[in-house]
Amino acid sequence: MIENRPWLTAFRHLMLIFGIAVIGFPIWIALVAATHPSSAFFSGVMPLWFGEQGLNNFERVWNNDDRVLGVTVSASWMMWNSFIMAMVIAIGKITISLLSAYAIVYFRFPFRRTCFWMIFLTLMLPVEVRILPTYEVVARLGMLNSYAGLTIPLIASATATFLFRQFFLSIPSSLVEAARIDGAGPFKFFKDILLPLSVNNIAALFVILFIYGWNQYLWPLLITTDEDYYTIVMVIKRLMTAGEGNVPWNIIMTTTVLAMLPPVIVVILMQKFFVKGLIEQEK
Amino acid sequence: MHDTVVFKNKILPYFLLAPQLIITLVFFIWPAGQALYQSFLIEDAFGFSREFVWFENFVYLFQDPEYWNSMKVTFLFSAMVAVTAMGVALLLAAMADRVLKGAGTYKTLLIWPYAVAPVVAAVLWWLMFNPSIGILPYWMKFVGHYWNHYVNAGEAMTVVVIASAWKQISYNFIFFLAGMQAIPKSLIEAAAIDGASPFKRFWQIVFPLLSPTAFFLLVVNVVYAFFETFGVIHATTLGGPDNATRTLVYKVYEDGFVGLDLGSSAAQSVILMILVIALTVIQFRYVERKVQY
């Protein structure tokens, strides 16, 4: 500490607590809303303290009792879809980026630069700017309403490739030389040296990419019409617009809490990796 | 670069690169090319007839006041999201920087919104601001304001800005805090010995040293507001009222998927691509060099 100013320290704590309270307030509201019957939202002002319907709401949403979600599949099924999507995207992106970075850093071959620039190009073509043609490609390949369609088109990753490339370049070349003198071929070197060294980076990327995959919205919205492939994030919006009269806020908020839980847990549990990963990724 | 130490294999690298390159070609480059091609065509919705029209789609777009309105909305929206998210994050980071007790807890409690999907954030704030039962309009009534984002354009914009900025605060906070903690303590101490107040130290030392971080974050936030907030709009305002919150990405979706105006949607995609390319170039040309000192 540079100097001791108790009033300033107290002020800092107060501001932080205030900031956290304001930022956390919507979550409080969501948790509270998830514990009330839908009649609590018909008129007057929404409740600010917990009701007694929490478990009941959760069960109805989880099992989709009485088609409370307005679709034929349950929230548990849609969470499973989201989970598959998040895992395949995260693991897929990490795998193909590790392989491409390995090829670019440790091999010399014709068109190496071209390959690098092609990967770089994906950074400039987010799905949002080429919505319709990408949809057409996926449709023509017969990948609408499938897990492959939900995941494969999102798996290319320039940022992950760059991160691994940066990391590989920082590994001292004496290590590579030593491995080669010991007779390690390209596969052995990758498996026994690069992979173990990359564990921290992989974990950090996993957090970011799991969240990215779980939170996808536009893409599943475009390519799924079959409710069996709906994700939990998608269904919330449908609930908002489905009931013309009284919006079922208790059901919406129960679903919202379910949709937020997995990625928030991942961030909190893997906070160290996540923060490090974010900052490294942008270097 | 590792110019001396490499494996000799000439075929293997292509196999290693194949998955990434195939996905890139099929799902990125090919559709982008298609968008470019379609932007020069006028096609009816069922694909029965198509005509090559050069830049007609673009000319039409630039003569359309709705498109300019969408452009204006997007820039305004992005600016407000960036300023809000960065302002709050900077304030909180400045507070957290010198805190010793409970620093870890504060950090955890501030970074979790990063994990919330934009569309989910939007639904949360939509309930908070709900004109009939929401808590915020209820409070506003006590000061005589009757909130209604269904009819009031400015209020609709406020909700989507707050929802979009809210989840982005975490990201900015992490970077500002990391930036502040990278500033050598000796600099701050020297200023303190010279009698500079904490307030003055922040504005004259910390803040200028953070400017590369701030510039980088500005680009990131603008990209986020431009391209990742589709869900926010789609779940709440649907671009309304009266197109007051219809951003460019939302318009591409609306014209392409709902209106089935393929040529116009493709032309809009091409313009968006140019914008992303510009932003990416800015990020790589100017940010990378300035961040290191």
mmCIF file with all atom_site columns, C-alpha atoms in Angstrom, chain A residues 1-3 5 8 11-13 15-17 19-20 23 25-27 29-30 41 44-46 48 96 99-100 102-103 106-110 112 115 118-126 128-138 141 143 152-153 155-157 161 165 168-169 171 173 176-177 180 184 186-187 189 208 211 215 217-218 221-222 233 236-237 240 249 252-253 256 260 263-264 267 271 274-275 278-279 282, chain B residues 1-3 5-7 9-10 12-14 16-17 19-21 23-32 34-35 38 91-92 94-96 98-101 104 106-117 119-120 123-128 130 132-135 138-139 166 169 171 174-175 178 188-189 192 197-198 201 216 227 230-231 234-235 238 249 252-253 256-257 262 265 269 272-273 276-277 280 283-284:
data_model
loop_
_atom_site.group_PDB
_atom_site.id
_atom_site.type_symbol
_atom_site.label_atom_id
_atom_site.label_alt_id
_atom_site.label_comp_id
_atom_site.label_asym_id
_atom_site.label_entity_id
_atom_site.label_seq_id
_atom_site.pdbx_PDB_ins_code
_atom_site.Cartn_x
_atom_site.Cartn_y
_atom_site.Cartn_z
_atom_site.occupancy
_atom_site.B_iso_or_equiv
_atom_site.pdbx_formal_charge
_atom_site.auth_seq_id
_atom_site.auth_comp_id
_atom_site.auth_asym_id
_atom_site.auth_atom_id
_atom_site.pdbx_PDB_model_num
ATOM 1   C CA . MET A 1 1   ? 0.000   0.000   0.000   1.00 0.00 ? 1   MET A CA 1
ATOM 2   C CA . ILE A 1 2   ? 1.278   3.414   -0.907  1.00 0.00 ? 2   ILE A CA 1
ATOM 3   C CA . GLU A 1 3   ? -0.386  5.225   1.896   1.00 0.00 ? 3   GLU A CA 1
ATOM 4   C CA . ARG A 1 5   ? -6.373  6.304   3.651   1.00 0.00 ? 5   ARG A CA 1
ATOM 5   C CA . LEU A 1 8   ? -10.730 5.816   0.556   1.00 0.00 ? 8   LEU A CA 1
ATOM 6   C CA . PHE A 1 11  ? -15.223 4.040   -0.377  1.00 0.00 ? 11  PHE A CA 1
ATOM 7   C CA . ARG A 1 12  ? -13.667 1.491   -2.732  1.00 0.00 ? 12  ARG A CA 1
ATOM 8   C CA . HIS A 1 13  ? -15.377 -1.376  -0.933  1.00 0.00 ? 13  HIS A CA 1
ATOM 9   C CA . MET A 1 15  ? -18.509 1.204   -4.648  1.00 0.00 ? 15  MET A CA 1
ATOM 10  C CA . LEU A 1 16  ? -17.598 -2.396  -5.448  1.00 0.00 ? 16  LEU A CA 1
ATOM 11  C CA . ILE A 1 17  ? -20.428 -3.780  -3.351  1.00 0.00 ? 17  ILE A CA 1
ATOM 12  C CA . GLY A 1 19  ? -21.590 -2.258  -8.431  1.00 0.00 ? 19  GLY A CA 1
ATOM 13  C CA . ILE A 1 20  ? -21.923 -5.961  -7.726  1.00 0.00 ? 20  ILE A CA 1
ATOM 14  C CA . ILE A 1 23  ? -24.977 -5.978  -11.807 1.00 0.00 ? 23  ILE A CA 1
ATOM 15  C CA . PHE A 1 25  ? -29.904 -7.424  -9.516  1.00 0.00 ? 25  PHE A CA 1
ATOM 16  C CA . PRO A 1 26  ? -31.340 -8.955  -12.728 1.00 0.00 ? 26  PRO A CA 1
ATOM 17  C CA . ILE A 1 27  ? -30.231 -12.383 -11.523 1.00 0.00 ? 27  ILE A CA 1
ATOM 18  C CA . ILE A 1 29  ? -35.104 -10.885 -10.084 1.00 0.00 ? 29  ILE A CA 1
ATOM 19  C CA . ALA A 1 30  ? -34.802 -13.992 -12.256 1.00 0.00 ? 30  ALA A CA 1
ATOM 20  C CA . PHE A 1 41  ? -47.069 -11.412 -12.990 1.00 0.00 ? 41  PHE A CA 1
ATOM 21  C CA . GLY A 1 44  ? -49.306 -4.910  -10.084 1.00 0.00 ? 44  GLY A CA 1
ATOM 22  C CA . VAL A 1 45  ? -45.552 -5.090  -9.673  1.00 0.00 ? 45  VAL A CA 1
ATOM 23  C CA . MET A 1 46  ? -43.462 -8.212  -9.876  1.00 0.00 ? 46  MET A CA 1
ATOM 24  C CA . LEU A 1 48  ? -39.075 -9.058  -5.062  1.00 0.00 ? 48  LEU A CA 1
ATOM 25  C CA . ILE A 1 96  ? -8.338  -28.599 -35.316 1.00 0.00 ? 96  ILE A CA 1
ATOM 26  C CA . LEU A 1 99  ? -3.303  -29.474 -35.480 1.00 0.00 ? 99  LEU A CA 1
ATOM 27  C CA . SER A 1 100 ? -3.178  -26.430 -37.772 1.00 0.00 ? 100 SER A CA 1
ATOM 28  C CA . TYR A 1 102 ? 1.377   -27.530 -35.228 1.00 0.00 ? 102 TYR A CA 1
ATOM 29  C CA . ALA A 1 103 ? 1.553   -27.782 -39.013 1.00 0.00 ? 103 ALA A CA 1
ATOM 30  C CA . TYR A 1 106 ? 6.833   -27.061 -37.146 1.00 0.00 ? 106 TYR A CA 1
ATOM 31  C CA . PHE A 1 107 ? 6.683   -27.841 -40.842 1.00 0.00 ? 107 PHE A CA 1
ATOM 32  C CA . ARG A 1 108 ? 7.809   -26.071 -43.988 1.00 0.00 ? 108 ARG A CA 1
ATOM 33  C CA . PHE A 1 109 ? 5.726   -26.769 -47.075 1.00 0.00 ? 109 PHE A CA 1
ATOM 34  C CA . PRO A 1 110 ? 4.450   -25.003 -50.183 1.00 0.00 ? 110 PRO A CA 1
ATOM 35  C CA . ARG A 1 112 ? 2.179   -22.466 -45.899 1.00 0.00 ? 112 ARG A CA 1
ATOM 36  C CA . CYS A 1 115 ? -3.003  -21.626 -45.473 1.00 0.00 ? 115 CYS A CA 1
ATOM 37  C CA . MET A 1 118 ? -7.023  -18.529 -45.201 1.00 0.00 ? 118 MET A CA 1
ATOM 38  C CA . ILE A 1 119 ? -7.409  -19.286 -41.522 1.00 0.00 ? 119 ILE A CA 1
ATOM 39  C CA . PHE A 1 120 ? -6.933  -15.615 -40.735 1.00 0.00 ? 120 PHE A CA 1
ATOM 40  C CA . LEU A 1 121 ? -9.760  -14.788 -43.120 1.00 0.00 ? 121 LEU A CA 1
ATOM 41  C CA . THR A 1 122 ? -12.319 -16.617 -40.980 1.00 0.00 ? 122 THR A CA 1
ATOM 42  C CA . LEU A 1 123 ? -11.791 -13.907 -38.398 1.00 0.00 ? 123 LEU A CA 1
ATOM 43  C CA . MET A 1 124 ? -13.290 -11.439 -40.843 1.00 0.00 ? 124 MET A CA 1
ATOM 44  C CA . LEU A 1 125 ? -16.305 -13.515 -41.786 1.00 0.00 ? 125 LEU A CA 1
ATOM 45  C CA . PRO A 1 126 ? -18.493 -14.008 -38.714 1.00 0.00 ? 126 PRO A CA 1
ATOM 46  C CA . GLU A 1 128 ? -23.731 -12.809 -38.817 1.00 0.00 ? 128 GLU A CA 1
ATOM 47  C CA . VAL A 1 129 ? -22.513 -11.189 -42.014 1.00 0.00 ? 129 VAL A CA 1
ATOM 48  C CA . ARG A 1 130 ? -23.181 -14.128 -44.302 1.00 0.00 ? 130 ARG A CA 1
ATOM 49  C CA . ILE A 1 131 ? -26.347 -15.502 -42.825 1.00 0.00 ? 131 ILE A CA 1
ATOM 50  C CA . LEU A 1 132 ? -28.214 -16.508 -45.946 1.00 0.00 ? 132 LEU A CA 1
ATOM 51  C CA . PRO A 1 133 ? -25.459 -18.080 -48.108 1.00 0.00 ? 133 PRO A CA 1
ATOM 52  C CA . THR A 1 134 ? -24.145 -20.104 -45.170 1.00 0.00 ? 134 THR A CA 1
ATOM 53  C CA . TYR A 1 135 ? -27.634 -21.357 -44.538 1.00 0.00 ? 135 TYR A CA 1
ATOM 54  C CA . GLU A 1 136 ? -27.872 -22.368 -48.207 1.00 0.00 ? 136 GLU A CA 1
ATOM 55  C CA . VAL A 1 137 ? -24.605 -24.297 -48.067 1.00 0.00 ? 137 VAL A CA 1
ATOM 56  C CA . VAL A 1 138 ? -25.711 -26.177 -44.963 1.00 0.00 ? 138 VAL A CA 1
ATOM 57  C CA . LEU A 1 141 ? -25.258 -30.506 -47.705 1.00 0.00 ? 141 LEU A CA 1
ATOM 58  C CA . MET A 1 143 ? -27.120 -30.716 -42.603 1.00 0.00 ? 143 MET A CA 1
ATOM 59  C CA . ILE A 1 152 ? -19.264 -28.256 -37.727 1.00 0.00 ? 152 ILE A CA 1
ATOM 60  C CA . PRO A 1 153 ? -19.755 -24.887 -39.499 1.00 0.00 ? 153 PRO A CA 1
ATOM 61  C CA . ILE A 1 155 ? -15.641 -25.165 -35.572 1.00 0.00 ? 155 ILE A CA 1
ATOM 62  C CA . ALA A 1 156 ? -13.066 -23.236 -37.635 1.00 0.00 ? 156 ALA A CA 1
ATOM 63  C CA . SER A 1 157 ? -11.147 -20.887 -35.368 1.00 0.00 ? 157 SER A CA 1
ATOM 64  C CA . THR A 1 161 ? -5.034  -21.282 -34.036 1.00 0.00 ? 161 THR A CA 1
ATOM 65  C CA . ARG A 1 165 ? 0.837   -20.715 -32.781 1.00 0.00 ? 165 ARG A CA 1
ATOM 66  C CA . PHE A 1 168 ? 4.392   -23.036 -29.888 1.00 0.00 ? 168 PHE A CA 1
ATOM 67  C CA . LEU A 1 169 ? 6.694   -20.256 -31.064 1.00 0.00 ? 169 LEU A CA 1
ATOM 68  C CA . ILE A 1 171 ? 8.719   -23.078 -26.809 1.00 0.00 ? 171 ILE A CA 1
ATOM 69  C CA . SER A 1 173 ? 13.814  -24.657 -30.148 1.00 0.00 ? 173 SER A CA 1
ATOM 70  C CA . VAL A 1 176 ? 12.515  -29.572 -30.254 1.00 0.00 ? 176 VAL A CA 1
ATOM 71  C CA . GLU A 1 177 ? 16.128  -30.272 -31.171 1.00 0.00 ? 177 GLU A CA 1
ATOM 72  C CA . ARG A 1 180 ? 14.621  -34.976 -32.408 1.00 0.00 ? 180 ARG A CA 1
ATOM 73  C CA . ALA A 1 184 ? 11.031  -38.480 -31.581 1.00 0.00 ? 184 ALA A CA 1
ATOM 74  C CA . PRO A 1 186 ? 6.396   -35.705 -35.513 1.00 0.00 ? 186 PRO A CA 1
ATOM 75  C CA . PHE A 1 187 ? 3.629   -37.741 -33.845 1.00 0.00 ? 187 PHE A CA 1
ATOM 76  C CA . PHE A 1 189 ? 6.777   -34.973 -30.413 1.00 0.00 ? 189 PHE A CA 1
ATOM 77  C CA . ILE A 1 208 ? -14.142 -19.516 -23.555 1.00 0.00 ? 208 ILE A CA 1
ATOM 78  C CA . ILE A 1 211 ? -19.434 -20.546 -23.342 1.00 0.00 ? 211 ILE A CA 1
ATOM 79  C CA . ASN A 1 215 ? -24.599 -19.281 -25.974 1.00 0.00 ? 215 ASN A CA 1
ATOM 80  C CA . TYR A 1 217 ? -28.365 -18.181 -30.786 1.00 0.00 ? 217 TYR A CA 1
ATOM 81  C CA . LEU A 1 218 ? -28.568 -17.035 -34.395 1.00 0.00 ? 218 LEU A CA 1
ATOM 82  C CA . LEU A 1 221 ? -32.256 -20.456 -34.916 1.00 0.00 ? 221 LEU A CA 1
ATOM 83  C CA . LEU A 1 222 ? -31.445 -20.576 -38.620 1.00 0.00 ? 222 LEU A CA 1
ATOM 84  C CA . VAL A 1 233 ? -31.140 -20.592 -25.204 1.00 0.00 ? 233 VAL A CA 1
ATOM 85  C CA . ILE A 1 236 ? -36.574 -18.620 -24.173 1.00 0.00 ? 236 ILE A CA 1
ATOM 86  C CA . LYS A 1 237 ? -37.302 -16.223 -26.983 1.00 0.00 ? 237 LYS A CA 1
ATOM 87  C CA . MET A 1 240 ? -41.524 -14.570 -24.815 1.00 0.00 ? 240 MET A CA 1
ATOM 88  C CA . TRP A 1 249 ? -42.673 -14.959 -16.693 1.00 0.00 ? 249 TRP A CA 1
ATOM 89  C CA . ILE A 1 252 ? -39.404 -17.958 -18.761 1.00 0.00 ? 252 ILE A CA 1
ATOM 90  C CA . MET A 1 253 ? -37.264 -17.128 -15.756 1.00 0.00 ? 253 MET A CA 1
ATOM 91  C CA . THR A 1 256 ? -33.442 -18.594 -18.107 1.00 0.00 ? 256 THR A CA 1
ATOM 92  C CA . MET A 1 260 ? -27.390 -19.551 -17.502 1.00 0.00 ? 260 MET A CA 1
ATOM 93  C CA . PRO A 1 263 ? -21.739 -21.566 -18.452 1.00 0.00 ? 263 PRO A CA 1
ATOM 94  C CA . VAL A 1 264 ? -21.707 -19.517 -15.240 1.00 0.00 ? 264 VAL A CA 1
ATOM 95  C CA . VAL A 1 267 ? -16.568 -19.646 -15.560 1.00 0.00 ? 267 VAL A CA 1
ATOM 96  C CA . GLN A 1 271 ? -11.866 -18.618 -13.271 1.00 0.00 ? 271 GLN A CA 1
ATOM 97  C CA . PHE A 1 274 ? -10.461 -18.261 -18.027 1.00 0.00 ? 274 PHE A CA 1
ATOM 98  C CA . VAL A 1 275 ? -8.984  -14.882 -17.079 1.00 0.00 ? 275 VAL A CA 1
ATOM 99  C CA . LEU A 1 278 ? -8.868  -14.219 -22.311 1.00 0.00 ? 278 LEU A CA 1
ATOM 100 C CA . ILE A 1 279 ? -5.876  -11.963 -21.879 1.00 0.00 ? 279 ILE A CA 1
ATOM 101 C CA . GLU A 1 282 ? -5.827  -11.092 -27.395 1.00 0.00 ? 282 GLU A CA 1
ATOM 102 C CA . MET B 2 1   ? 10.365  -18.149 -36.061 1.00 0.00 ? 1   MET B CA 1
ATOM 103 C CA . HIS B 2 2   ? 11.633  -21.679 -35.791 1.00 0.00 ? 2   HIS B CA 1
ATOM 104 C CA . ASP B 2 3   ? 13.546  -21.518 -38.992 1.00 0.00 ? 3   ASP B CA 1
ATOM 105 C CA . VAL B 2 5   ? 14.226  -26.718 -36.278 1.00 0.00 ? 5   VAL B CA 1
ATOM 106 C CA . VAL B 2 6   ? 11.490  -28.300 -38.349 1.00 0.00 ? 6   VAL B CA 1
ATOM 107 C CA . PHE B 2 7   ? 10.273  -31.711 -39.329 1.00 0.00 ? 7   PHE B CA 1
ATOM 108 C CA . ASN B 2 9   ? 7.728   -34.410 -43.679 1.00 0.00 ? 9   ASN B CA 1
ATOM 109 C CA . LYS B 2 10  ? 6.081   -32.737 -46.692 1.00 0.00 ? 10  LYS B CA 1
ATOM 110 C CA . LEU B 2 12  ? 1.783   -34.643 -43.123 1.00 0.00 ? 12  LEU B CA 1
ATOM 111 C CA . PRO B 2 13  ? 1.210   -30.879 -42.651 1.00 0.00 ? 13  PRO B CA 1
ATOM 112 C CA . TYR B 2 14  ? -1.523  -30.905 -45.283 1.00 0.00 ? 14  TYR B CA 1
ATOM 113 C CA . LEU B 2 16  ? -2.960  -31.679 -40.178 1.00 0.00 ? 16  LEU B CA 1
ATOM 114 C CA . LEU B 2 17  ? -4.371  -28.556 -41.794 1.00 0.00 ? 17  LEU B CA 1
ATOM 115 C CA . PRO B 2 19  ? -9.945  -30.229 -41.209 1.00 0.00 ? 19  PRO B CA 1
ATOM 116 C CA . GLN B 2 20  ? -9.512  -26.504 -40.514 1.00 0.00 ? 20  GLN B CA 1
ATOM 117 C CA . LEU B 2 21  ? -9.088  -25.614 -44.186 1.00 0.00 ? 21  LEU B CA 1
ATOM 118 C CA . ILE B 2 23  ? -14.380 -26.116 -42.856 1.00 0.00 ? 23  ILE B CA 1
ATOM 119 C CA . THR B 2 24  ? -13.002 -22.688 -43.692 1.00 0.00 ? 24  THR B CA 1
ATOM 120 C CA . LEU B 2 25  ? -13.533 -23.214 -47.404 1.00 0.00 ? 25  LEU B CA 1
ATOM 121 C CA . VAL B 2 26  ? -16.951 -24.812 -47.236 1.00 0.00 ? 26  VAL B CA 1
ATOM 122 C CA . PHE B 2 27  ? -18.558 -22.761 -44.488 1.00 0.00 ? 27  PHE B CA 1
ATOM 123 C CA . PHE B 2 28  ? -16.705 -19.451 -44.619 1.00 0.00 ? 28  PHE B CA 1
ATOM 124 C CA . ILE B 2 29  ? -15.102 -18.626 -47.925 1.00 0.00 ? 29  ILE B CA 1
ATOM 125 C CA . TRP B 2 30  ? -17.623 -20.264 -50.239 1.00 0.00 ? 30  TRP B CA 1
ATOM 126 C CA . PRO B 2 31  ? -20.682 -18.595 -48.602 1.00 0.00 ? 31  PRO B CA 1
ATOM 127 C CA . ALA B 2 32  ? -18.851 -15.278 -48.538 1.00 0.00 ? 32  ALA B CA 1
ATOM 128 C CA . GLN B 2 34  ? -21.850 -16.530 -52.754 1.00 0.00 ? 34  GLN B CA 1
ATOM 129 C CA . ALA B 2 35  ? -22.900 -13.404 -50.914 1.00 0.00 ? 35  ALA B CA 1
ATOM 130 C CA . GLN B 2 38  ? -25.677 -12.747 -55.178 1.00 0.00 ? 38  GLN B CA 1
ATOM 131 C CA . LEU B 2 91  ? -14.761 2.582   -12.596 1.00 0.00 ? 91  LEU B CA 1
ATOM 132 C CA . LEU B 2 92  ? -15.042 -0.849  -11.000 1.00 0.00 ? 92  LEU B CA 1
ATOM 133 C CA . ALA B 2 94  ? -10.136 1.424   -10.550 1.00 0.00 ? 94  ALA B CA 1
ATOM 134 C CA . MET B 2 95  ? -11.912 0.549   -7.316  1.00 0.00 ? 95  MET B CA 1
ATOM 135 C CA . ALA B 2 96  ? -10.755 -3.079  -7.320  1.00 0.00 ? 96  ALA B CA 1
ATOM 136 C CA . ARG B 2 98  ? -5.986  -1.280  -4.802  1.00 0.00 ? 98  ARG B CA 1
ATOM 137 C CA . VAL B 2 99  ? -8.308  -3.409  -2.740  1.00 0.00 ? 99  VAL B CA 1
ATOM 138 C CA . LEU B 2 100 ? -6.466  -6.016  -0.707  1.00 0.00 ? 100 LEU B CA 1
ATOM 139 C CA . LYS B 2 101 ? -9.181  -7.670  1.350   1.00 0.00 ? 101 LYS B CA 1
ATOM 140 C CA . GLY B 2 104 ? -10.703 -12.427 -5.255  1.00 0.00 ? 104 GLY B CA 1
ATOM 141 C CA . TYR B 2 106 ? -15.045 -9.142  -5.886  1.00 0.00 ? 106 TYR B CA 1
ATOM 142 C CA . LYS B 2 107 ? -13.424 -10.377 -9.044  1.00 0.00 ? 107 LYS B CA 1
ATOM 143 C CA . THR B 2 108 ? -15.467 -13.580 -9.112  1.00 0.00 ? 108 THR B CA 1
ATOM 144 C CA . LEU B 2 109 ? -18.676 -11.652 -8.488  1.00 0.00 ? 109 LEU B CA 1
ATOM 145 C CA . LEU B 2 110 ? -17.889 -9.310  -11.357 1.00 0.00 ? 110 LEU B CA 1
ATOM 146 C CA . ILE B 2 111 ? -16.800 -11.716 -14.063 1.00 0.00 ? 111 ILE B CA 1
ATOM 147 C CA . TRP B 2 112 ? -19.653 -14.209 -14.170 1.00 0.00 ? 112 TRP B CA 1
ATOM 148 C CA . PRO B 2 113 ? -21.962 -12.125 -16.431 1.00 0.00 ? 113 PRO B CA 1
ATOM 149 C CA . TYR B 2 114 ? -19.467 -12.888 -19.193 1.00 0.00 ? 114 TYR B CA 1
ATOM 150 C CA . ALA B 2 115 ? -21.020 -16.370 -19.297 1.00 0.00 ? 115 ALA B CA 1
ATOM 151 C CA . VAL B 2 116 ? -24.545 -15.096 -19.886 1.00 0.00 ? 116 VAL B CA 1
ATOM 152 C CA . ALA B 2 117 ? -25.775 -15.277 -23.488 1.00 0.00 ? 117 ALA B CA 1
ATOM 153 C CA . VAL B 2 119 ? -30.243 -13.153 -25.640 1.00 0.00 ? 119 VAL B CA 1
ATOM 154 C CA . VAL B 2 120 ? -30.578 -14.245 -22.015 1.00 0.00 ? 120 VAL B CA 1
ATOM 155 C CA . VAL B 2 123 ? -34.750 -11.300 -21.532 1.00 0.00 ? 123 VAL B CA 1
ATOM 156 C CA . LEU B 2 124 ? -33.623 -10.470 -17.981 1.00 0.00 ? 124 LEU B CA 1
ATOM 157 C CA . TRP B 2 125 ? -33.639 -6.736  -18.641 1.00 0.00 ? 125 TRP B CA 1
ATOM 158 C CA . TRP B 2 126 ? -36.861 -6.961  -20.605 1.00 0.00 ? 126 TRP B CA 1
ATOM 159 C CA . LEU B 2 127 ? -38.557 -8.234  -17.463 1.00 0.00 ? 127 LEU B CA 1
ATOM 160 C CA . MET B 2 128 ? -36.883 -5.590  -15.293 1.00 0.00 ? 128 MET B CA 1
ATOM 161 C CA . ASN B 2 130 ? -41.536 -4.415  -18.360 1.00 0.00 ? 130 ASN B CA 1
ATOM 162 C CA . SER B 2 132 ? -46.763 -3.183  -16.616 1.00 0.00 ? 132 SER B CA 1
ATOM 163 C CA . ILE B 2 133 ? -45.063 -5.339  -13.989 1.00 0.00 ? 133 ILE B CA 1
ATOM 164 C CA . GLY B 2 134 ? -41.336 -4.523  -14.159 1.00 0.00 ? 134 GLY B CA 1
ATOM 165 C CA . ILE B 2 135 ? -39.644 -3.219  -11.063 1.00 0.00 ? 135 ILE B CA 1
ATOM 166 C CA . TYR B 2 138 ? -42.678 0.789   -10.976 1.00 0.00 ? 138 TYR B CA 1
ATOM 167 C CA . TRP B 2 139 ? -39.966 2.837   -9.277  1.00 0.00 ? 139 TRP B CA 1
ATOM 168 C CA . TRP B 2 166 ? -24.372 -5.384  -18.944 1.00 0.00 ? 166 TRP B CA 1
ATOM 169 C CA . ILE B 2 169 ? -18.818 -5.191  -18.358 1.00 0.00 ? 169 ILE B CA 1
ATOM 170 C CA . TYR B 2 171 ? -14.876 -8.603  -20.169 1.00 0.00 ? 171 TYR B CA 1
ATOM 171 C CA . ILE B 2 174 ? -10.883 -8.159  -16.649 1.00 0.00 ? 174 ILE B CA 1
ATOM 172 C CA . PHE B 2 175 ? -8.791  -6.230  -19.185 1.00 0.00 ? 175 PHE B CA 1
ATOM 173 C CA . ALA B 2 178 ? -5.032  -6.564  -15.811 1.00 0.00 ? 178 ALA B CA 1
ATOM 174 C CA . ILE B 2 188 ? 2.458   5.433   -8.601  1.00 0.00 ? 188 ILE B CA 1
ATOM 175 C CA . GLU B 2 189 ? 4.654   5.588   -5.515  1.00 0.00 ? 189 GLU B CA 1
ATOM 176 C CA . ALA B 2 192 ? 2.428   9.760   -4.241  1.00 0.00 ? 192 ALA B CA 1
ATOM 177 C CA . SER B 2 197 ? -3.733  12.738  -4.677  1.00 0.00 ? 197 SER B CA 1
ATOM 178 C CA . PRO B 2 198 ? -5.185  9.317   -5.571  1.00 0.00 ? 198 PRO B CA 1
ATOM 179 C CA . ARG B 2 201 ? -2.674  9.825   -9.860  1.00 0.00 ? 201 ARG B CA 1
ATOM 180 C CA . PHE B 2 216 ? -8.282  -2.283  -27.890 1.00 0.00 ? 216 PHE B CA 1
ATOM 181 C CA . PHE B 2 227 ? -22.256 -8.496  -34.713 1.00 0.00 ? 227 PHE B CA 1
ATOM 182 C CA . PHE B 2 230 ? -28.661 -10.087 -32.824 1.00 0.00 ? 230 PHE B CA 1
ATOM 183 C CA . GLY B 2 231 ? -30.194 -12.152 -30.013 1.00 0.00 ? 231 GLY B CA 1
ATOM 184 C CA . HIS B 2 234 ? -34.530 -10.559 -31.760 1.00 0.00 ? 234 HIS B CA 1
ATOM 185 C CA . ALA B 2 235 ? -35.726 -11.566 -28.297 1.00 0.00 ? 235 ALA B CA 1
ATOM 186 C CA . LEU B 2 238 ? -37.675 -7.060  -32.947 1.00 0.00 ? 238 LEU B CA 1
ATOM 187 C CA . VAL B 2 249 ? -27.288 -7.432  -38.687 1.00 0.00 ? 249 VAL B CA 1
ATOM 188 C CA . VAL B 2 252 ? -29.863 -8.552  -42.988 1.00 0.00 ? 252 VAL B CA 1
ATOM 189 C CA . TYR B 2 253 ? -31.703 -11.315 -41.181 1.00 0.00 ? 253 TYR B CA 1
ATOM 190 C CA . GLY B 2 256 ? -33.102 -12.250 -46.109 1.00 0.00 ? 256 GLY B CA 1
ATOM 191 C CA . PHE B 2 257 ? -35.098 -14.677 -44.002 1.00 0.00 ? 257 PHE B CA 1
ATOM 192 C CA . LEU B 2 262 ? -32.012 -12.152 -51.568 1.00 0.00 ? 262 LEU B CA 1
ATOM 193 C CA . SER B 2 265 ? -29.681 -9.137  -48.177 1.00 0.00 ? 265 SER B CA 1
ATOM 194 C CA . SER B 2 269 ? -23.851 -8.823  -46.158 1.00 0.00 ? 269 SER B CA 1
ATOM 195 C CA . LEU B 2 272 ? -21.018 -5.779  -43.352 1.00 0.00 ? 272 LEU B CA 1
ATOM 196 C CA . MET B 2 273 ? -18.030 -7.839  -44.475 1.00 0.00 ? 273 MET B CA 1
ATOM 197 C CA . VAL B 2 276 ? -15.620 -6.333  -40.277 1.00 0.00 ? 276 VAL B CA 1
ATOM 198 C CA . ILE B 2 277 ? -12.529 -6.297  -42.449 1.00 0.00 ? 277 ILE B CA 1
ATOM 199 C CA . THR B 2 280 ? -10.096 -6.343  -38.001 1.00 0.00 ? 280 THR B CA 1
ATOM 200 C CA . GLN B 2 283 ? -7.388  -4.153  -34.479 1.00 0.00 ? 283 GLN B CA 1
ATOM 201 C CA . PHE B 2 284 ? -4.320  -5.840  -35.928 1.00 0.00 ? 284 PHE B CA 1
#
